PDB file of C-alpha atoms and ligand atoms in Angstrom:
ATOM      1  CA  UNK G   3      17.478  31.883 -72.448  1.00 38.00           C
ATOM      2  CA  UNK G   4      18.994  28.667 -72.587  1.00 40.00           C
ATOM      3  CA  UNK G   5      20.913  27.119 -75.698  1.00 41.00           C
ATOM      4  CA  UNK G   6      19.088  24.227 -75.209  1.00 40.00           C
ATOM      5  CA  UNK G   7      15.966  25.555 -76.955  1.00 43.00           C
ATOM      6  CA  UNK G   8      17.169  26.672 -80.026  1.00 41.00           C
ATOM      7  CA  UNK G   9      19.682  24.012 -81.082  1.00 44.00           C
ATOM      8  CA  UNK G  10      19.450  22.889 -84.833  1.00 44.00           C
ATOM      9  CA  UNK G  11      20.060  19.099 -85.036  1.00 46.00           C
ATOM     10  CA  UNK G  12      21.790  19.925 -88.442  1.00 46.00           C
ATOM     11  CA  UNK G  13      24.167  21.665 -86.039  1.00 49.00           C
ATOM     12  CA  UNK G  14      25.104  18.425 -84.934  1.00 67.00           C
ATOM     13  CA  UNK G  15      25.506  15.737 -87.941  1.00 68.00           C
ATOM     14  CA  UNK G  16      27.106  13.047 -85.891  1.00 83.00           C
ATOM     15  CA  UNK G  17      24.564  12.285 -83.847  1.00 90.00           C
ATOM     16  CA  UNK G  18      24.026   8.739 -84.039  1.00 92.00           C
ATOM     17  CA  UNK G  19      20.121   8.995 -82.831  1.00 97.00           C
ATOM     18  CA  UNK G  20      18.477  12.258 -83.767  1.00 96.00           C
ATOM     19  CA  UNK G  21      15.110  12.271 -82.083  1.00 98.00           C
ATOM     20  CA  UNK G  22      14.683   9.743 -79.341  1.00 98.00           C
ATOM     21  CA  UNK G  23      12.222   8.793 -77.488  1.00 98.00           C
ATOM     22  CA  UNK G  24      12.527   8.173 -73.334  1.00 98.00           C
ATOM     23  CA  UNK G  25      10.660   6.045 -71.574  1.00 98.00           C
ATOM     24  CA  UNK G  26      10.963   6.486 -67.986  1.00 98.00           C
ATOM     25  CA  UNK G  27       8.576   4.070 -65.253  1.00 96.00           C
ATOM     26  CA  UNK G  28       7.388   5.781 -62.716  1.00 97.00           C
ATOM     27  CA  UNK G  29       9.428   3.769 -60.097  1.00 95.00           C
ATOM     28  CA  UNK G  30      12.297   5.446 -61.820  1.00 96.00           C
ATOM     29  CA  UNK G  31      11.296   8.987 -60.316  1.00 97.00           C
ATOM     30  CA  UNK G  32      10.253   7.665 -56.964  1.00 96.00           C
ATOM     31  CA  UNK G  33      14.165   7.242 -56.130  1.00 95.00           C
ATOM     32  CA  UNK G  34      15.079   6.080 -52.492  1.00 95.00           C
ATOM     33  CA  UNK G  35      11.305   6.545 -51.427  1.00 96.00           C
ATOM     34  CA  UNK G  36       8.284   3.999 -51.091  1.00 95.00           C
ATOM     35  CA  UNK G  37       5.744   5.808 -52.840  1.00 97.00           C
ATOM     36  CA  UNK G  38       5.625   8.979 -54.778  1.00 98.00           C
ATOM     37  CA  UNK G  39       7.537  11.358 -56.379  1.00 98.00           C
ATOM     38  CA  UNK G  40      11.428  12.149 -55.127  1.00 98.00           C
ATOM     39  CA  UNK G  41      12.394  16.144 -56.209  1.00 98.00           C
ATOM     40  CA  UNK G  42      15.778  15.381 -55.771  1.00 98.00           C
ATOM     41  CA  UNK G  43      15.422  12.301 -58.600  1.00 98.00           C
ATOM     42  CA  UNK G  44      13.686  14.262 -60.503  1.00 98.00           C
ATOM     43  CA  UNK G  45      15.678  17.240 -60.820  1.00 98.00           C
ATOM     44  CA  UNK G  46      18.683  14.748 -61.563  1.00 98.00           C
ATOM     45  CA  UNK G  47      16.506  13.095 -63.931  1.00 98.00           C
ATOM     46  CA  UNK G  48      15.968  16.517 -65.748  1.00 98.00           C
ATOM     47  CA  UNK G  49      19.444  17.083 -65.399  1.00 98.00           C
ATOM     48  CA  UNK G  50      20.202  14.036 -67.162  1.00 98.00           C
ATOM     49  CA  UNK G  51      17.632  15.163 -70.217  1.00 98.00           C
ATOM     50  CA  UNK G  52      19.210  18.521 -70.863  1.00 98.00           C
ATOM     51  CA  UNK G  53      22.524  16.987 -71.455  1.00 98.00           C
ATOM     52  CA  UNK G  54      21.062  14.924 -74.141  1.00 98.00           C
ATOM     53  CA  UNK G  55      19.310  18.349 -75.321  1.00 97.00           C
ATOM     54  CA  UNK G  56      22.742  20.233 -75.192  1.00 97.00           C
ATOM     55  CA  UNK G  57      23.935  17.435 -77.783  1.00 96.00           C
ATOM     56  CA  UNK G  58      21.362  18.397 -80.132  1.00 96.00           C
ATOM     57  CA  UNK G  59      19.076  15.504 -79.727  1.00 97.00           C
ATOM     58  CA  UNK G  60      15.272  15.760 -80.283  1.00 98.00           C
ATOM     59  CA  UNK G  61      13.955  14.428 -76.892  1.00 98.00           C
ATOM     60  CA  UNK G  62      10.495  13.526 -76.286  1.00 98.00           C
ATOM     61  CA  UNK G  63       9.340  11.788 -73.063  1.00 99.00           C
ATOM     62  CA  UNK G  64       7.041   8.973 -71.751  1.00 98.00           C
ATOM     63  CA  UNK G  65       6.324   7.885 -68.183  1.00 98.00           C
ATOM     64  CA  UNK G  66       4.557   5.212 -66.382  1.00 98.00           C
ATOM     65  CA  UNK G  67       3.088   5.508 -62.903  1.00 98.00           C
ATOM     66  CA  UNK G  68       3.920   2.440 -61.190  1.00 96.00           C
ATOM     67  CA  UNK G  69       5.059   5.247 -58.301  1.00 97.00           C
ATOM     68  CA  UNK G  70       1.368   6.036 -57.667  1.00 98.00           C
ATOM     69  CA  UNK G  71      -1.131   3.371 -58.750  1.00 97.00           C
ATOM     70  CA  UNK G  72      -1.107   0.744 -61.768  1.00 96.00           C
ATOM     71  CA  UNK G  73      -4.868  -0.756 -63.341  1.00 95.00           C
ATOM     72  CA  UNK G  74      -3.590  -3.940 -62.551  1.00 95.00           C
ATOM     73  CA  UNK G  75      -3.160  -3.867 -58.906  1.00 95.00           C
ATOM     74  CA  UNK G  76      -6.148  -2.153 -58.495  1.00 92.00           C
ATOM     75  CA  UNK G  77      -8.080  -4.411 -60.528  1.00 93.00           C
ATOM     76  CA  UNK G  78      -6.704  -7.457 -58.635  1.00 93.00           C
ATOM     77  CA  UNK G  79      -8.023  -5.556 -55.412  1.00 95.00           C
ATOM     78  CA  UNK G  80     -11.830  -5.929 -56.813  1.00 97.00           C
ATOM     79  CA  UNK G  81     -12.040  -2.173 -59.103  1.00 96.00           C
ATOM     80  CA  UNK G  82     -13.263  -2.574 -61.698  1.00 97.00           C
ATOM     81  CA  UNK G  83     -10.229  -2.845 -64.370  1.00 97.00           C
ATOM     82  CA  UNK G  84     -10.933   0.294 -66.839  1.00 98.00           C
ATOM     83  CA  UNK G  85     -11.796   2.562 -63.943  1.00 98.00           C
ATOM     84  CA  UNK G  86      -8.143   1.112 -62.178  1.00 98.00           C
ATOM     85  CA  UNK G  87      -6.723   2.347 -65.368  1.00 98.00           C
ATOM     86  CA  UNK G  88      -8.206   5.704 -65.667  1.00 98.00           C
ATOM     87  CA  UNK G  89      -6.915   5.831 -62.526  1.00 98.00           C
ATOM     88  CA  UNK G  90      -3.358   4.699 -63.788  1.00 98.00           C
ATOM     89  CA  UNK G  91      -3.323   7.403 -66.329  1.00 98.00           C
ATOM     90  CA  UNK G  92      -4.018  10.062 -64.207  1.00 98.00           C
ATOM     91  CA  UNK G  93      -1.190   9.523 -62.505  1.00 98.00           C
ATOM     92  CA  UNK G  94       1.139   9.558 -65.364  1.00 98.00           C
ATOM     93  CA  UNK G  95      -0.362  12.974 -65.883  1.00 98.00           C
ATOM     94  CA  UNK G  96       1.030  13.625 -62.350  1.00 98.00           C
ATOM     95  CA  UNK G  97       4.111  12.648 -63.019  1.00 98.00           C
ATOM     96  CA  UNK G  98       4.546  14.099 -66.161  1.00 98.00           C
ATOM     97  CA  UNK G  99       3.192  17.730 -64.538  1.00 98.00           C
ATOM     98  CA  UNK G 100       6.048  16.827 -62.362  1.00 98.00           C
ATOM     99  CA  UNK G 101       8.866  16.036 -64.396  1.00 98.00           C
ATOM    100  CA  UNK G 102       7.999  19.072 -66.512  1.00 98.00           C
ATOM    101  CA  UNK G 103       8.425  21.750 -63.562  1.00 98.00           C
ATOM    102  CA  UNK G 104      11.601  20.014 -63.043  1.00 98.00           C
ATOM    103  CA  UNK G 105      12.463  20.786 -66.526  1.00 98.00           C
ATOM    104  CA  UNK G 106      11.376  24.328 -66.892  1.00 98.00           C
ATOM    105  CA  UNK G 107      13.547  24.989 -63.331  1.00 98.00           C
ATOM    106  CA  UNK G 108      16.748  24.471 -65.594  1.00 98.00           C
ATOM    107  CA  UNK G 109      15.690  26.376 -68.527  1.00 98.00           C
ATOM    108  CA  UNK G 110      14.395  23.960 -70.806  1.00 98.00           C
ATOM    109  CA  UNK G 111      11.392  24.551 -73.016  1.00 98.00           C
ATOM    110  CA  UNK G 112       9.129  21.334 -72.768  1.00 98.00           C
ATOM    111  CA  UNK G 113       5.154  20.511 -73.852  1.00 98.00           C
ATOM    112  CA  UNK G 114       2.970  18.224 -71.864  1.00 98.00           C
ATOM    113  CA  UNK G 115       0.218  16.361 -74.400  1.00 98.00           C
ATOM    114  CA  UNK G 116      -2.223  14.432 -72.740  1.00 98.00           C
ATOM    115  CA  UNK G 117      -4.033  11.571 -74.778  1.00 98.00           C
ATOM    116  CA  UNK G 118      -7.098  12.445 -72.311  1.00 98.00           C
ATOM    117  CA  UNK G 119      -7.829  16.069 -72.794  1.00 97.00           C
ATOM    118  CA  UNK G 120      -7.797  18.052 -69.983  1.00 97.00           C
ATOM    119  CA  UNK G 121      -7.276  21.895 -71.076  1.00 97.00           C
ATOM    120  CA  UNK G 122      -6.659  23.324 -68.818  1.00 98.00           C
ATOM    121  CA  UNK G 123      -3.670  21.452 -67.462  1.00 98.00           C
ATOM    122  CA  UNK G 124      -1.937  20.662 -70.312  1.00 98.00           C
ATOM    123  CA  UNK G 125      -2.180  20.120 -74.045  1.00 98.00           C
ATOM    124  CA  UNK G 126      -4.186  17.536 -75.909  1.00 98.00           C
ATOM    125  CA  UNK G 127      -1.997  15.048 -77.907  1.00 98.00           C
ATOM    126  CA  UNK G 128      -1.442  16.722 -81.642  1.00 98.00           C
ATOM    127  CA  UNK G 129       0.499  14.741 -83.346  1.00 98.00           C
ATOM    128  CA  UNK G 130       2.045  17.452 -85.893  1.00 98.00           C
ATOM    129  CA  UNK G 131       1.911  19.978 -82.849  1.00 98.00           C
ATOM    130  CA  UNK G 132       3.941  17.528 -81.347  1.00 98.00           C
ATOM    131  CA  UNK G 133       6.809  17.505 -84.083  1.00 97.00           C
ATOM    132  CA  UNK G 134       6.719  21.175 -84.646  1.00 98.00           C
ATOM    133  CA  UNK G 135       8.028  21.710 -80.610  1.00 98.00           C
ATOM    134  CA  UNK G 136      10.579  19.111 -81.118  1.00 97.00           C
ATOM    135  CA  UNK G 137      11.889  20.589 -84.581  1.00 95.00           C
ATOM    136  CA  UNK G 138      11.607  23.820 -82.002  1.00 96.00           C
ATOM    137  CA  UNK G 139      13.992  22.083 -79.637  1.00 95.00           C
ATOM    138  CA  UNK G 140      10.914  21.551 -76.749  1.00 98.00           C
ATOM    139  CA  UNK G 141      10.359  18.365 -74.532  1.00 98.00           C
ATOM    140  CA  UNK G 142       7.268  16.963 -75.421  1.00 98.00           C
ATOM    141  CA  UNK G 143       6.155  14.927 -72.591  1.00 99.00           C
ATOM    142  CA  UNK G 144       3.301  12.517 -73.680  1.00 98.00           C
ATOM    143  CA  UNK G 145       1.279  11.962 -71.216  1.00 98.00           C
ATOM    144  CA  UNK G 146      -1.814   9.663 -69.961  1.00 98.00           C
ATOM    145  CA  UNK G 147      -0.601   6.526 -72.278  1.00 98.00           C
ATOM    146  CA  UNK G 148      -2.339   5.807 -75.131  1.00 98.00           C
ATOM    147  CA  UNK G 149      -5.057   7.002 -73.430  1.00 98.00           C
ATOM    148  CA  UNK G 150      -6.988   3.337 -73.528  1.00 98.00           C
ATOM    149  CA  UNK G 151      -7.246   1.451 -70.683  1.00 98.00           C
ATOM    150  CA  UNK G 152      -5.723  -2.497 -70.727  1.00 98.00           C
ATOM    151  CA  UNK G 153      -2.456  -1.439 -72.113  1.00 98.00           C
ATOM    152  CA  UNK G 154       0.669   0.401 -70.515  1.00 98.00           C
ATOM    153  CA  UNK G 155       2.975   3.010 -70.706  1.00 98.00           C
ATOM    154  CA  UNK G 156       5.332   1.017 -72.851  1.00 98.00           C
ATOM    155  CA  UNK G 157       2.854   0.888 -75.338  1.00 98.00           C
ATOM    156  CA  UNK G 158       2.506   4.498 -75.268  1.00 98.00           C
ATOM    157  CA  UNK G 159       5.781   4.691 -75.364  1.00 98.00           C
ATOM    158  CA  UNK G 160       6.050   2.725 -78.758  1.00 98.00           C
ATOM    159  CA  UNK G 161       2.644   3.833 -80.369  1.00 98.00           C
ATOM    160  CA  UNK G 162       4.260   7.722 -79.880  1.00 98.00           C
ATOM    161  CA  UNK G 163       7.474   6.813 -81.138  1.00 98.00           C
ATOM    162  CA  UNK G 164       6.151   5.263 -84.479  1.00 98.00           C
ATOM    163  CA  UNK G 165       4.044   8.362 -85.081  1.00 98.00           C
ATOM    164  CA  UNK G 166       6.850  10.891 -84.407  1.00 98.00           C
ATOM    165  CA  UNK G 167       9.319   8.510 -86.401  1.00 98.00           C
ATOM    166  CA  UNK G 168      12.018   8.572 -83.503  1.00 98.00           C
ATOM    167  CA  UNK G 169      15.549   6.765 -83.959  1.00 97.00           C
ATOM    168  CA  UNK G 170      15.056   5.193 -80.804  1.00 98.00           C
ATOM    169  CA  UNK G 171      13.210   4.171 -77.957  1.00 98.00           C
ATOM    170  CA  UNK G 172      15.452   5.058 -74.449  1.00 98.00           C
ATOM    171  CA  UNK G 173      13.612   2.806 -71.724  1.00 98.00           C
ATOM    172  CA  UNK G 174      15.656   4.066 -68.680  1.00 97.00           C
ATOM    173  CA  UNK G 175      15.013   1.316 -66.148  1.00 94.00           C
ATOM    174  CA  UNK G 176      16.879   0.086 -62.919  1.00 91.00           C
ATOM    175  CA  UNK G 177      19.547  -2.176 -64.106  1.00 94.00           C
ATOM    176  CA  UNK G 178      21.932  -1.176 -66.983  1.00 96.00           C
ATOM    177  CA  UNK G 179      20.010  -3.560 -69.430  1.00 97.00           C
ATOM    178  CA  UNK G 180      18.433  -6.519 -70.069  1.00 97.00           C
ATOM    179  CA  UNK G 181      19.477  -9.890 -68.510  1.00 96.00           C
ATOM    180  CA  UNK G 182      18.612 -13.718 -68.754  1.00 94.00           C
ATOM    181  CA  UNK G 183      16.922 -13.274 -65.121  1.00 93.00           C
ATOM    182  CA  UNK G 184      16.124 -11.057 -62.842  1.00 91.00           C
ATOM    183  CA  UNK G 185      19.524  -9.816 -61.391  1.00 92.00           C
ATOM    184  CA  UNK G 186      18.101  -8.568 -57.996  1.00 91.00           C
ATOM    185  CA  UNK G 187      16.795 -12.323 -57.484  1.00 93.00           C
ATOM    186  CA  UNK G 188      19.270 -14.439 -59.654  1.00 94.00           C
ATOM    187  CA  UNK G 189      23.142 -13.649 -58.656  1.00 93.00           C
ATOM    188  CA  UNK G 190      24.012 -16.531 -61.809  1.00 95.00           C
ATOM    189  CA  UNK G 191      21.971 -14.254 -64.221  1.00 95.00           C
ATOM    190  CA  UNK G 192      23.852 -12.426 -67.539  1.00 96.00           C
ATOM    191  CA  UNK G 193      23.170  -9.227 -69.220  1.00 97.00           C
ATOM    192  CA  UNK G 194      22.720  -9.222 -73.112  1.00 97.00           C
ATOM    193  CA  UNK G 195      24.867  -6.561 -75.337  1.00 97.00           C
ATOM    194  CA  UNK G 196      22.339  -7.243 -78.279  1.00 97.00           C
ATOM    195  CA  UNK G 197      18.792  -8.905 -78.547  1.00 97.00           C
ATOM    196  CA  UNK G 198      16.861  -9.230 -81.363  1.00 97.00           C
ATOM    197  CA  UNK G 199      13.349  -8.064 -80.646  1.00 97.00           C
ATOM    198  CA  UNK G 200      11.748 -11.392 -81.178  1.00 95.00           C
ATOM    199  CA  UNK G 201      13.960 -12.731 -78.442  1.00 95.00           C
ATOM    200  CA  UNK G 202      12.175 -10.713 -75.929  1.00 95.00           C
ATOM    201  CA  UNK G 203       9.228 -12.924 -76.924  1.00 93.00           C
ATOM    202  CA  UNK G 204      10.583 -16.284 -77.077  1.00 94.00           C
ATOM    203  CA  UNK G 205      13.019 -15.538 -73.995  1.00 92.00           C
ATOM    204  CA  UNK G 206       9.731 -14.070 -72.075  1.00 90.00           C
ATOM    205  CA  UNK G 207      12.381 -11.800 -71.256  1.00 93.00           C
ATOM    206  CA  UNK G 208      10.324  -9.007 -68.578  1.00 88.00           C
ATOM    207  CA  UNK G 209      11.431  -6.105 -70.089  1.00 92.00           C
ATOM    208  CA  UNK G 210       8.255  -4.506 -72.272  1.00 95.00           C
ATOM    209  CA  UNK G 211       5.035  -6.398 -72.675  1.00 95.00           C
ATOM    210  CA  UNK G 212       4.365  -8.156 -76.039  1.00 96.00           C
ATOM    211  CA  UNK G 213       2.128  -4.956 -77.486  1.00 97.00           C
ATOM    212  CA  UNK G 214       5.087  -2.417 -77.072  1.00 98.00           C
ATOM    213  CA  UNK G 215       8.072  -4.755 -78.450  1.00 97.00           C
ATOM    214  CA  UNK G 216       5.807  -5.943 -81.609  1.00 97.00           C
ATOM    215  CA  UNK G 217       5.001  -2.033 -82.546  1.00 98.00           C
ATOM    216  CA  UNK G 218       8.838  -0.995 -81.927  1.00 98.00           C
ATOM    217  CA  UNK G 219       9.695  -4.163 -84.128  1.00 97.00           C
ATOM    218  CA  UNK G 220       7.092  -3.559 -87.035  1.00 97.00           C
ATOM    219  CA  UNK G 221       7.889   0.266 -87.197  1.00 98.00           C
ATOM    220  CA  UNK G 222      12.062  -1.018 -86.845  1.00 97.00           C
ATOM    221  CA  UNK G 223      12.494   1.404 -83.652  1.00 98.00           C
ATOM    222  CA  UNK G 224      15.682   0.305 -82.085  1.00 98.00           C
ATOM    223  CA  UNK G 225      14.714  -0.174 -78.071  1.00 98.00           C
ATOM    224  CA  UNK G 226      17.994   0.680 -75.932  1.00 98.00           C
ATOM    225  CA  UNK G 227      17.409  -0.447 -72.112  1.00 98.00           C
ATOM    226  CA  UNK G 228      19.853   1.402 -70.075  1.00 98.00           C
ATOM    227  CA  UNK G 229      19.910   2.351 -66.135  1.00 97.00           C
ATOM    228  CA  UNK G 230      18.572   5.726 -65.357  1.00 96.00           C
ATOM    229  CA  UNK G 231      20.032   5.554 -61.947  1.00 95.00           C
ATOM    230  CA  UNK G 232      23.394   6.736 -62.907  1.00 94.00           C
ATOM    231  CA  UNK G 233      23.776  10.534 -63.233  1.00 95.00           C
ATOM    232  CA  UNK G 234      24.807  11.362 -67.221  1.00 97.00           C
ATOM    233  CA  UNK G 235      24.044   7.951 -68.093  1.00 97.00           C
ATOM    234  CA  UNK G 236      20.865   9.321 -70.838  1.00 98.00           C
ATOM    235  CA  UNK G 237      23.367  11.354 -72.705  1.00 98.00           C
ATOM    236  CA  UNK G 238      26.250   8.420 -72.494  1.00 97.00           C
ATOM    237  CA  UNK G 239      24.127   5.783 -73.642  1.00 97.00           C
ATOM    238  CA  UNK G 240      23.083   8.231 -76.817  1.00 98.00           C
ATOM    239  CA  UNK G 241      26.921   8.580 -77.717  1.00 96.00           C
ATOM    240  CA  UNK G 242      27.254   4.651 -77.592  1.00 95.00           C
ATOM    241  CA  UNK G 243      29.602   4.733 -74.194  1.00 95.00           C
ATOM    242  CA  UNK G 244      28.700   3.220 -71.316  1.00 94.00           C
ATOM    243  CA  UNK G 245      26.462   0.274 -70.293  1.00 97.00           C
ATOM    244  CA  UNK G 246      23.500  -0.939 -72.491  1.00 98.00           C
ATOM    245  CA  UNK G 247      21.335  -3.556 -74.040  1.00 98.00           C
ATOM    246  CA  UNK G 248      20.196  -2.556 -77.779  1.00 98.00           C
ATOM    247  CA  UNK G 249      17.198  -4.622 -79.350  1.00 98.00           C
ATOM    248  CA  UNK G 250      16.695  -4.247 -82.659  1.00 97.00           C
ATOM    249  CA  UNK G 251      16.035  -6.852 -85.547  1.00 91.00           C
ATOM    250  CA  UNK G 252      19.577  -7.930 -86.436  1.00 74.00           C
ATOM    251  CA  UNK G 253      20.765 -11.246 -84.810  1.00 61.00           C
TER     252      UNK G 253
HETATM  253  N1  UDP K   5      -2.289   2.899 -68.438  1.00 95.09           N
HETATM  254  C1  UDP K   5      -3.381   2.637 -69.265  1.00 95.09           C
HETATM  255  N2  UDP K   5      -3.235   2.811 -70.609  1.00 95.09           N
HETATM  256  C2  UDP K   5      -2.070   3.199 -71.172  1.00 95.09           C
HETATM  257  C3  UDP K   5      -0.951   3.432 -70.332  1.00 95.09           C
HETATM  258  C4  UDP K   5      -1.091   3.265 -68.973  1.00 95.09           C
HETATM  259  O1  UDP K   5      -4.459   2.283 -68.800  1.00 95.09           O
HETATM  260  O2  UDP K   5      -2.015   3.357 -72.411  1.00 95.09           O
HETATM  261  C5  UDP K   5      -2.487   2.813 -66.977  1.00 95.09           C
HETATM  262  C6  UDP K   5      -2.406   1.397 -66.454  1.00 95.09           C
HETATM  263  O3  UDP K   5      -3.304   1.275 -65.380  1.00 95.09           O
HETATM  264  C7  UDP K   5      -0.986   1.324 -65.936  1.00 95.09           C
HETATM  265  C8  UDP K   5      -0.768   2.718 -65.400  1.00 95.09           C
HETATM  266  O4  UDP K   5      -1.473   3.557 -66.319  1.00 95.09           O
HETATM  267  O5  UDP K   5      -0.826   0.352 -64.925  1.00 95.09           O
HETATM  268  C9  UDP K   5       0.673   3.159 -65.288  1.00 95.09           C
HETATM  269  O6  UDP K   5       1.398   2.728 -66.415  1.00 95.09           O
HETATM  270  P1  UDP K   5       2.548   1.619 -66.291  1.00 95.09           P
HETATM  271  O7  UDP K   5       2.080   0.530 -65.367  1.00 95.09           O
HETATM  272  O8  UDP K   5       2.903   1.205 -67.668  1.00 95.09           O
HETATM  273  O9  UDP K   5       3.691   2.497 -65.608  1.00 95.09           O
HETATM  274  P2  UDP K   5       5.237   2.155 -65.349  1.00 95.09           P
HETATM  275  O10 UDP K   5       5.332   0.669 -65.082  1.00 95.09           O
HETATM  276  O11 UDP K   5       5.984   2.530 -66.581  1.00 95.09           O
HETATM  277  O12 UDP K   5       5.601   3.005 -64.184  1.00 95.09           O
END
């Protein structure tokens, strides 16, 4: 059995963030392809968890599906807008099926919870079942959202961090923060070391939507925003090295 189960995080005292939450989109684990799911990203993307499970962190998980189908899209294509989202969610619980195999294949012990029941694929979201893996060393990989339709997987991402008191919110995205523009589209734009979370607001800064950053702020989560591309970078980021923006409420 791996080490990676069974680590105590009193073991490890200098850990700056203890339990963390990641947030990874769905784009995120569709890699060099159009559509879908990438094993290779994946399995890199797993990789990249167990090193920040080898340190002794308590990791749980939340992913989007903007790889398969968002409500949005489909609701701007005539569907009716809380069907589009059922839709949405069902394929986070895709990718989360997903990114679990791709865990268990190196050894680590993880948990899907669905906030839409569906037995016999994976466990319904308990929130105290939910801490007891993590205090057990296991992935919990929330799945379906918040299980309402009309908001996203950042929201999830937020709402699930506030209820299992996480140090941090991890949004892994595909630049190595957050910037005054888009970088892909503005060559003249700058990244920010620190932003406080109103900023995000103000700024209109496309990072989370306005649901997830006012939960993370009321409930003082600190939201990193780091690139997931880079192999090692989830682990880096946790130790404070590397490339980052942190949010949090100091100026
Ligand atoms: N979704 C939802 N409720 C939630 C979370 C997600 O209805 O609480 C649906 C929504 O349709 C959304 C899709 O699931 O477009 C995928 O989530 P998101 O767009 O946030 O994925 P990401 O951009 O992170 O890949």
């Amino acid at each position: 059995m791996s080490a990676v189960c069974s680590i105590p995080t009193s073991s490890s005292p200098n850990l700056k963030y203890r339990r963390v939450l990641l947030k990874i989109s769905g784009e995120a684990l569709m890699g060099p392809r159009e559509f879908g799911l990438d094993p290779d990203t994946v399995a890199r993307i797993a990789d990249d968890v167990k090193q920040a499970v080898d340190m002794g962190v308590q990791v749980c998980i939340v992913v989007g599906a903007g790889n398969i189908f968002r409500g949005v899209s489909g609701a701007s294509d005539g569907m009716d807008r809380t069907t589009a989202d059922h839709m949405g969610m069902l394929g986070i619980v895709i990718n989360a099926l997903c990114l679990q195999n791709a865990l268990e294949k190196i050894n680590i012990k993880t948990r899907v919870q669905s906030a839409i029941s569906m037995d016999q694929i994976c466990e319904p979201y308990i929130r105290r079942r939910a801490m007891r893996h993590m205090e057990k060393g296991r992935v919990v990989i929330f799945a379906a959202g918040t299980g309402n339709p009309y908001f996203t997987s950042d929201t999830g991402a937020s709402l699930r961090a506030s209820e299992m008191n996480c140090d941090l919110i991890a949004k892994g995205t595909k630049v190595n923060g957050i910037y005054t523009a888009d970088p892909f589209k503005d060559p003249e734009a700058k990244k920010y070391d620190k932003l406080a979370y109103m900023d995000i607001l103000t700024k209109d800064l496309k990072v989370m939507d306005a649901t997830a950053v006012s939960l993370a702020r009321e409930n003082k989560i600190p939201v990193m925003v780091f690139s997931i591309r880079e192999q090692g970078n989830f682990a880096k980021v946790l130790r404070g090295e590397g490339e980052f923006t942190i949010v949090t409420d100091e100026k």
